[in-house]
Amino acid sequence: MPTPLSTASSRDRIAQARVVVTSPTRNFVTLVVTTEDGTVGIGDATLNGRELAVAAYLDEHLVPLLVGRDAGRIEDTWQYLYRGAYWRGGPVGMSALAAVDTALWDIKAKRADLPLHQLLGGRSRDKVRVYGHATGETIEETVADVGRLIDLGYTAVRAQTAVPGGTGTYGVSRPGEIYDPAHGSLPEETVWDTRSYLTHVPRLFEALRDTYGFEIALLHDVHHRLTPIEAARLGASLEPYDLFWIEDPTPAEDQTAFRLIRQHTRTPIATGEVLSSVHSVQTLITERLVDYVRTTVTHAGGLTHLRRIFDLAHLYGVRSGSHGATDLSPVCLGAAVHLDTAIPNFGIQEYMAHSALTDSVFPHSYRFADGYLHVGEDPGHGVHLDEEKAAEHPYSPAYLPVARLADGSVHDW
Ligand code: EZ4
Ligand code: CO
């Protein structure tokens, strides 16, 4: 027996765990766990641009530890794989651990014949408010794209536009494609111009408020590209346009930088999509330096650890705003919608609809209507993997772009 604590009857034990890598539109890594009684649970382990590192971490180091364990001991398994690793944390390790955790919650809920949110305390709300993505090469194009999302029923929209003087795809979809910046077997190199950006972005939001008024919630993502004082200036210059948030104004790992931003602007701040541990958001939360924390199921150690982060945030009046880009699989989104439905301090959920092909490989019971995601009532998290279809779409290398300044030096992308 792998653990002397195991009191599980044989039917409760994990019989098998397998990693499935598939690329229906983009790459996804999924862990499929099966118990001796035939219950199947799945978890997302996708880490954009580093997919195979997580797949190997699972295949080589976690799967051998899972077989024979009691599938019901979710917390113990989490601690065993986290503390037991000695080299704990990090995005690769936490994404792998998240997939195990999510699959075990899926199994527990299926065996209880309950939708997952019932095991997380039940509903705190009827539906989950989401924001969608609008992009454009020009301000006019972005304004039109925001209109498209309003027509689809969204009550909140993230707006990005290409910046004069820069090059590359920053924040802008390729024609006719869902926004997904990861492409190619080598990273695309883009040029970034902070000064142009800081003057251009307020013009975008002025045009959006002139066109659509103040009812629609507007968000903007800075992708870690500013210094604290530049971020302070951006926040102040956007105050007349009443943004829902600015996201990742400075590199998220420098928690105390947010003190300076906070001193200079009342524009709400969200950060944390690249962070994977409660320890990485502790100062941000306890000093109330952000309004929304963007950690999500896949990159932050699964439902067990994300709940811990959101509970800490709740103590300090900070709300959730989980990352939900298309590089997180429908398995992540499905699990996130259960947590969003259950927690008291939900803020908003990012939602970029996956392609029809992705959805056909991952059939799911959550659904979008009128600007909200509605959690399903199927047992478990309600997301499934069609392995035959998945096998038709093998892994295809894709990297996020790299940004450089005009002088050639590397900048944050
Ligand atoms: O560029 O998820 O808020 N969403 C984002 C995303 C990120 C990708 C990186 O993998 O910032 O679009
Ligand atoms: Co972001």
Coordinates of C-alpha atoms and ligand atoms in Angstrom, one line a residue:
M1 CA 0.0 0.0 0.0
P2 CA 1.4 3.4 -0.8
T3 CA 0.1 4.9 2.5
P4 CA -0.3 3.3 5.9
L5 CA -3.4 5.5 6.4
S6 CA -5.4 3.9 3.7
T7 CA -8.6 2.4 5.1
A8 CA -10.3 2.5 1.7
S9 CA -12.1 -0.5 0.5
S10 CA -10.7 -1.7 -2.8
R11 CA -13.4 -0.1 -4.8
D12 CA -12.5 3.4 -3.5
R13 CA -8.9 3.1 -4.7
I14 CA -7.4 4.8 -7.8
A15 CA -6.9 2.0 -10.4
Q16 CA -5.4 4.1 -13.1
A17 CA -4.4 7.7 -14.1
R18 CA -3.5 8.7 -17.6
V19 CA -2.4 12.0 -19.3
V20 CA -4.1 13.0 -22.6
V21 CA -2.5 15.7 -24.6
T22 CA -4.7 17.0 -27.5
S23 CA -4.8 20.1 -29.7
P24 CA -8.4 20.7 -30.9
T25 CA -7.7 24.4 -32.0
R26 CA -5.0 24.7 -29.3
N27 CA -3.1 22.4 -26.9
F28 CA -4.7 21.0 -23.7
V29 CA -3.3 18.6 -21.1
T30 CA -5.9 16.5 -19.3
L31 CA -5.5 14.0 -16.5
V32 CA -8.0 11.1 -16.5
V33 CA -8.3 9.2 -13.2
T34 CA -10.3 6.0 -12.8
T35 CA -11.2 4.3 -9.5
E36 CA -11.6 0.5 -9.0
D37 CA -15.4 0.9 -9.1
G38 CA -15.1 2.4 -12.6
T39 CA -15.8 6.1 -11.7
V40 CA -13.9 8.5 -14.0
G41 CA -12.8 12.0 -13.0
I42 CA -10.8 14.5 -15.1
G43 CA -8.7 17.5 -14.4
D44 CA -7.0 20.2 -16.5
A45 CA -3.2 20.6 -16.4
T46 CA -2.7 23.0 -19.3
L47 CA 0.2 25.4 -19.0
N48 CA 0.4 27.6 -22.1
G49 CA 3.7 27.1 -23.9
R50 CA 5.0 24.6 -21.4
E51 CA 2.4 21.8 -21.8
L52 CA 4.7 18.8 -22.1
A53 CA 6.6 19.8 -18.9
V54 CA 3.4 19.3 -16.9
A55 CA 2.5 16.1 -18.8
A56 CA 5.9 14.7 -17.9
Y57 CA 5.6 15.8 -14.3
L58 CA 2.3 13.9 -14.1
D59 CA 3.4 10.9 -16.1
E60 CA 6.8 10.4 -14.5
H61 CA 6.2 11.6 -10.9
L62 CA 2.6 11.8 -9.8
V63 CA 0.8 9.0 -11.6
P64 CA 3.0 6.3 -10.0
L65 CA 2.1 7.8 -6.5
L66 CA -1.6 7.9 -7.2
V67 CA -2.3 4.3 -8.1
G68 CA -3.7 2.4 -5.1
R69 CA -4.5 5.6 -3.1
D70 CA -7.9 6.2 -1.6
A71 CA -9.6 8.5 -4.2
G72 CA -11.7 10.1 -1.4
R73 CA -8.8 11.5 0.6
I74 CA -8.5 14.7 -1.5
E75 CA -6.9 16.9 1.2
D76 CA -4.4 14.3 2.2
T77 CA -3.4 13.6 -1.4
W78 CA -2.9 17.3 -1.9
Q79 CA -0.7 17.6 1.1
Y80 CA 1.2 14.4 0.3
L81 CA 2.0 15.6 -3.3
Y82 CA 2.8 19.2 -2.2
R83 CA 4.7 18.8 1.0
G84 CA 5.9 15.4 0.1
A85 CA 7.7 16.7 -3.0
Y86 CA 10.0 18.9 -0.9
W87 CA 10.5 21.0 -4.1
R88 CA 7.0 22.4 -3.8
G89 CA 5.0 24.9 -5.8
G90 CA 5.8 26.6 -9.1
P91 CA 3.5 26.7 -12.1
V92 CA 4.5 23.3 -13.5
G93 CA 4.0 21.5 -10.1
M94 CA 0.9 23.4 -9.2
S95 CA -0.8 22.7 -12.6
A96 CA 0.0 19.0 -12.2
L97 CA -1.3 19.0 -8.6
A98 CA -4.4 20.9 -9.8
A99 CA -5.3 18.2 -12.3
V100 CA -5.1 15.5 -9.6
D101 CA -7.2 17.6 -7.2
T102 CA -9.8 18.5 -9.8
A103 CA -10.1 14.9 -11.0
L104 CA -10.6 13.7 -7.4
W105 CA -13.3 16.3 -6.7
D106 CA -15.0 15.2 -9.9
I107 CA -14.9 11.6 -8.7
K108 CA -16.1 12.5 -5.2
A109 CA -19.1 14.4 -6.6
K110 CA -20.0 11.7 -9.1
R111 CA -19.9 9.0 -6.4
A112 CA -22.2 11.2 -4.3
D113 CA -24.4 11.8 -7.4
L114 CA -24.2 15.6 -6.8
P115 CA -23.1 18.5 -8.8
L116 CA -19.7 19.7 -7.5
H117 CA -21.0 23.0 -6.1
Q118 CA -23.1 21.0 -3.6
L119 CA -19.9 19.7 -2.0
L120 CA -18.4 23.2 -1.9
G121 CA -21.3 24.5 0.3
G122 CA -24.0 24.8 -2.3
R123 CA -25.1 27.8 -4.3
S124 CA -24.4 31.3 -3.2
R125 CA -25.8 32.7 -6.4
D126 CA -28.0 31.6 -9.3
K127 CA -25.5 32.4 -12.1
V128 CA -21.9 33.6 -12.7
R129 CA -21.3 37.0 -14.2
V130 CA -18.6 36.8 -16.9
Y131 CA -16.6 39.3 -19.0
G132 CA -15.8 38.7 -22.6
H133 CA -12.9 39.9 -24.9
A134 CA -13.1 42.6 -27.5
T135 CA -10.0 43.4 -29.6
G136 CA -9.1 45.5 -32.7
E137 CA -6.2 46.8 -34.7
T138 CA -7.6 50.3 -34.2
I139 CA -9.8 52.1 -31.7
E140 CA -12.7 52.0 -34.2
E141 CA -12.4 48.3 -34.6
T142 CA -12.3 47.7 -30.8
V143 CA -15.3 49.9 -30.3
A144 CA -17.2 47.8 -32.9
D145 CA -16.1 44.6 -31.3
V146 CA -17.3 45.8 -27.9
G147 CA -20.7 46.4 -29.6
R148 CA -20.7 42.8 -30.9
L149 CA -20.2 41.5 -27.3
I150 CA -23.0 43.8 -25.9
D151 CA -25.3 42.3 -28.6
L152 CA -24.3 38.8 -27.4
G153 CA -25.6 39.8 -24.0
Y154 CA -22.3 40.5 -22.1
T155 CA -22.6 43.0 -19.3
A156 CA -18.8 43.3 -18.9
V157 CA -16.1 43.4 -21.7
R158 CA -12.3 43.6 -21.7
A159 CA -11.2 46.0 -24.4
Q160 CA -7.7 45.8 -26.0
T161 CA -6.4 47.6 -29.0
A162 CA -3.1 47.6 -31.0
V163 CA -0.8 50.4 -29.9
P164 CA 0.8 52.7 -32.5
G165 CA 4.5 52.2 -32.7
G166 CA 4.3 48.6 -31.5
T167 CA 4.3 45.5 -33.6
G168 CA 2.8 42.1 -33.2
T169 CA -0.4 40.6 -31.9
Y170 CA -0.6 42.1 -28.4
G171 CA -4.2 41.9 -27.3
V172 CA -5.5 41.6 -30.9
S173 CA -7.1 38.5 -32.5
R174 CA -5.9 37.3 -35.9
P175 CA -8.6 37.9 -38.5
G176 CA -11.5 35.4 -38.1
E177 CA -9.9 33.6 -35.2
I178 CA -10.6 33.5 -31.5
Y179 CA -8.1 35.6 -29.6
D180 CA -5.2 33.2 -28.7
P181 CA -1.7 34.7 -28.7
A182 CA 0.2 31.4 -28.7
H183 CA 1.4 30.4 -32.1
G184 CA 4.4 28.7 -33.8
S185 CA 7.3 26.5 -32.9
L186 CA 9.3 29.6 -32.0
P187 CA 7.9 32.6 -30.0
E188 CA 6.9 35.5 -32.2
E189 CA 8.9 38.7 -31.3
T190 CA 6.9 41.9 -30.8
V191 CA 8.0 45.5 -30.1
W192 CA 6.6 47.4 -27.1
D193 CA 6.3 51.2 -26.7
T194 CA 5.2 52.2 -23.2
R195 CA 4.9 55.9 -24.0
S196 CA 2.6 55.4 -27.0
Y197 CA 0.6 52.9 -24.9
L198 CA 0.0 55.3 -22.0
T199 CA -1.4 58.0 -24.4
H200 CA -3.4 55.6 -26.6
V201 CA -5.3 53.6 -24.0
P202 CA -7.3 56.6 -22.5
R203 CA -8.5 57.4 -26.0
L204 CA -9.9 53.9 -26.4
F205 CA -11.9 54.2 -23.2
E206 CA -13.1 57.7 -24.0
A207 CA -14.4 56.4 -27.4
L208 CA -16.1 53.5 -25.7
R209 CA -17.8 55.6 -23.1
D210 CA -18.9 58.1 -25.8
T211 CA -20.4 55.3 -27.9
Y212 CA -21.9 53.0 -25.2
G213 CA -22.4 55.1 -22.1
F214 CA -21.5 54.0 -18.6
E215 CA -23.8 51.0 -18.0
I216 CA -21.5 48.4 -19.6
A217 CA -18.6 47.3 -17.3
L218 CA -15.2 47.8 -19.1
L219 CA -12.0 46.1 -18.2
H220 CA -8.4 46.3 -19.5
D221 CA -5.4 44.0 -19.3
V222 CA -1.9 45.5 -19.1
H223 CA 0.0 42.2 -19.1
H224 CA 2.6 43.2 -16.5
R225 CA 4.2 45.8 -18.8
L226 CA 4.5 49.0 -16.7
T227 CA 6.5 50.2 -13.8
P228 CA 4.6 51.1 -10.6
I229 CA 4.6 54.8 -11.3
E230 CA 3.5 54.3 -15.0
A231 CA 0.7 52.0 -13.7
A232 CA -0.3 54.7 -11.2
R233 CA -0.5 57.2 -14.1
L234 CA -2.5 54.8 -16.3
G235 CA -5.0 54.2 -13.4
A236 CA -5.4 57.9 -12.8
S237 CA -5.8 58.7 -16.5
L238 CA -8.6 56.1 -16.8
E239 CA -10.6 57.2 -13.7
P240 CA -13.0 59.4 -15.8
Y241 CA -14.0 56.2 -17.7
D242 CA -14.9 54.2 -14.6
L243 CA -13.2 50.9 -15.4
F244 CA -14.3 47.7 -13.6
W245 CA -10.5 46.9 -13.3
I246 CA -7.1 47.3 -14.8
E247 CA -5.4 43.9 -14.8
D248 CA -1.7 43.0 -14.2
P249 CA -0.5 46.6 -14.3
T250 CA 3.0 45.6 -13.1
P251 CA 4.8 42.2 -12.8
A252 CA 2.5 40.2 -10.4
E253 CA 5.4 38.6 -8.4
D254 CA 6.4 42.0 -7.0
Q255 CA 3.7 42.3 -4.4
T256 CA 4.9 45.5 -2.7
A257 CA 4.9 47.4 -6.0
F258 CA 1.2 47.6 -5.7
R259 CA 1.5 49.8 -2.6
L260 CA 2.7 52.6 -4.9
I261 CA 0.0 52.1 -7.5
R262 CA -2.7 52.1 -4.7
Q263 CA -1.4 55.5 -3.4
H264 CA -2.2 57.2 -6.7
T265 CA -5.3 55.8 -8.2
R266 CA -8.8 54.6 -7.3
T267 CA -9.2 52.5 -10.5
P268 CA -9.7 49.0 -9.2
I269 CA -6.9 46.5 -9.7
A270 CA -6.8 42.8 -10.5
T271 CA -3.8 40.5 -10.6
G272 CA -2.6 37.0 -10.2
E273 CA -3.3 34.9 -13.3
V274 CA 0.4 33.9 -13.4
L275 CA 0.5 33.2 -9.7
S276 CA 0.0 29.7 -8.3
S277 CA 0.2 29.9 -4.5
V278 CA -1.6 31.6 -1.6
H279 CA 1.9 32.7 -0.5
S280 CA 2.3 34.7 -3.7
V281 CA -0.9 36.7 -3.1
Q282 CA -0.7 37.0 0.7
T283 CA 0.6 40.6 0.8
L284 CA -1.6 41.7 -2.0
I285 CA -4.7 40.4 -0.1
T286 CA -3.8 41.2 3.5
E287 CA -2.7 44.8 2.7
R288 CA -5.8 45.2 0.4
L289 CA -3.5 46.1 -2.5
V290 CA -5.8 44.6 -5.1
D291 CA -9.6 44.4 -5.5
Y292 CA -9.7 41.1 -7.4
V293 CA -7.5 38.0 -7.3
R294 CA -7.1 36.2 -10.7
T295 CA -5.7 32.8 -9.7
T296 CA -7.7 29.9 -11.2
V297 CA -8.2 26.2 -10.7
T298 CA -5.6 24.9 -13.1
H299 CA -2.6 27.0 -12.3
A300 CA -3.2 27.4 -8.5
G301 CA -3.3 23.8 -7.3
G302 CA -6.9 22.9 -8.0
L303 CA -10.2 23.6 -6.1
T304 CA -8.6 22.7 -2.8
H305 CA -5.9 25.4 -3.0
L306 CA -8.0 28.0 -4.9
R307 CA -10.7 27.9 -2.2
R308 CA -8.0 28.6 0.3
I309 CA -6.9 31.7 -1.6
F310 CA -10.4 33.0 -2.0
D311 CA -11.2 32.3 1.7
L312 CA -8.2 34.5 2.6
A313 CA -9.4 37.1 0.2
H314 CA -12.8 37.1 1.7
L315 CA -11.4 38.1 5.1
Y316 CA -10.0 41.3 3.5
G317 CA -12.9 42.2 1.2
V318 CA -11.1 41.1 -1.9
R319 CA -13.1 39.3 -4.5
S320 CA -12.4 36.6 -7.1
G321 CA -11.9 37.3 -10.8
S322 CA -10.5 34.0 -12.1
H323 CA -8.5 33.8 -15.3
G324 CA -10.6 32.0 -18.0
A325 CA -8.7 32.4 -21.2
T326 CA -9.0 29.8 -23.9
D327 CA -5.7 28.3 -23.0
L328 CA -7.4 26.9 -19.9
S329 CA -9.5 23.9 -21.0
P330 CA -13.3 23.6 -20.6
V331 CA -12.4 21.3 -17.6
C332 CA -10.9 24.2 -15.8
L333 CA -13.8 26.5 -16.7
G334 CA -16.3 23.9 -15.6
A335 CA -14.7 23.4 -12.2
A336 CA -14.2 27.2 -11.8
V337 CA -17.9 27.8 -12.4
H338 CA -18.8 25.4 -9.6
L339 CA -16.5 27.3 -7.2
D340 CA -17.7 30.7 -8.5
T341 CA -21.3 29.6 -7.8
A342 CA -20.5 28.5 -4.3
I343 CA -18.1 31.1 -2.8
P344 CA -19.4 34.2 -0.9
N345 CA -16.8 36.6 -2.4
F346 CA -17.2 35.9 -6.1
G347 CA -16.4 39.0 -8.3
I348 CA -16.5 38.1 -12.0
Q349 CA -15.3 35.2 -14.2
E350 CA -13.2 35.7 -17.4
Y351 CA -14.9 33.8 -20.3
M352 CA -13.6 33.5 -23.8
A353 CA -15.8 30.9 -25.5
H354 CA -13.8 28.0 -26.7
S355 CA -14.0 26.9 -30.4
A356 CA -16.8 24.5 -31.4
L357 CA -14.0 21.9 -32.0
T358 CA -12.7 22.3 -28.5
D359 CA -16.2 22.0 -27.1
S360 CA -16.8 18.9 -29.1
V361 CA -13.7 17.2 -27.5
F362 CA -14.8 18.4 -24.0
P363 CA -18.6 18.2 -23.9
H364 CA -19.9 20.1 -20.9
S365 CA -23.0 21.0 -18.9
Y366 CA -22.2 24.7 -18.1
R367 CA -23.7 27.1 -20.6
F368 CA -23.5 30.8 -21.4
A369 CA -26.7 32.9 -21.6
D370 CA -27.3 36.7 -21.3
G371 CA -23.9 37.6 -20.0
Y372 CA -23.7 34.8 -17.4
L373 CA -22.4 31.2 -17.1
H374 CA -24.9 28.8 -15.7
V375 CA -23.5 25.8 -13.8
G376 CA -24.9 22.5 -14.8
E377 CA -26.6 20.0 -12.4
D378 CA -24.8 16.9 -13.8
P379 CA -22.9 15.0 -11.1
G380 CA -19.3 16.0 -10.8
H381 CA -18.0 19.1 -12.5
G382 CA -19.9 18.3 -15.6
V383 CA -17.1 18.3 -18.2
H384 CA -16.1 15.2 -20.1
L385 CA -13.3 14.2 -22.5
D386 CA -14.1 12.5 -25.8
E387 CA -10.9 10.5 -26.1
E388 CA -11.5 9.3 -29.6
K389 CA -11.9 12.8 -30.9
A390 CA -9.0 14.0 -28.8
A391 CA -6.7 11.4 -30.5
E392 CA -7.5 13.0 -33.9
H393 CA -5.8 16.2 -32.8
P394 CA -2.2 15.6 -31.7
Y395 CA 0.0 18.1 -29.8
S396 CA 1.3 21.0 -31.9
P397 CA 4.0 23.3 -30.4
A398 CA 2.9 26.8 -29.7
Y399 CA 4.5 29.6 -27.8
L400 CA 3.4 32.9 -26.4
P401 CA 5.1 35.9 -28.0
V402 CA 8.1 37.6 -26.5
A403 CA 8.1 41.5 -26.2
R404 CA 11.2 43.7 -26.8
L405 CA 11.7 47.4 -26.5
A406 CA 12.9 49.5 -29.5
D407 CA 16.5 49.0 -28.4
G408 CA 16.2 45.2 -28.6
S409 CA 16.0 44.5 -24.8
V410 CA 13.5 41.9 -23.6
H411 CA 10.4 43.3 -21.9
D412 CA 7.4 41.6 -20.2
W413 CA 5.0 40.2 -22.6
Ligands
EZ4_1 O1 -2.5 36.2 -22.4 O2 -4.0 33.3 -21.0 O3 -6.5 37.8 -19.1 N1 -6.2 37.0 -19.9 C1 -4.9 36.9 -20.4 C2 -4.7 35.8 -21.4 C3 -3.2 35.5 -21.4 C4 -3.1 34.0 -21.8 C5 -1.7 33.5 -21.5 O4 -1.6 32.2 -21.6 O5 -4.1 37.7 -20.0 O6 -5.2 36.2 -22.6
CO2 CO -4.6 38.7 -18.3

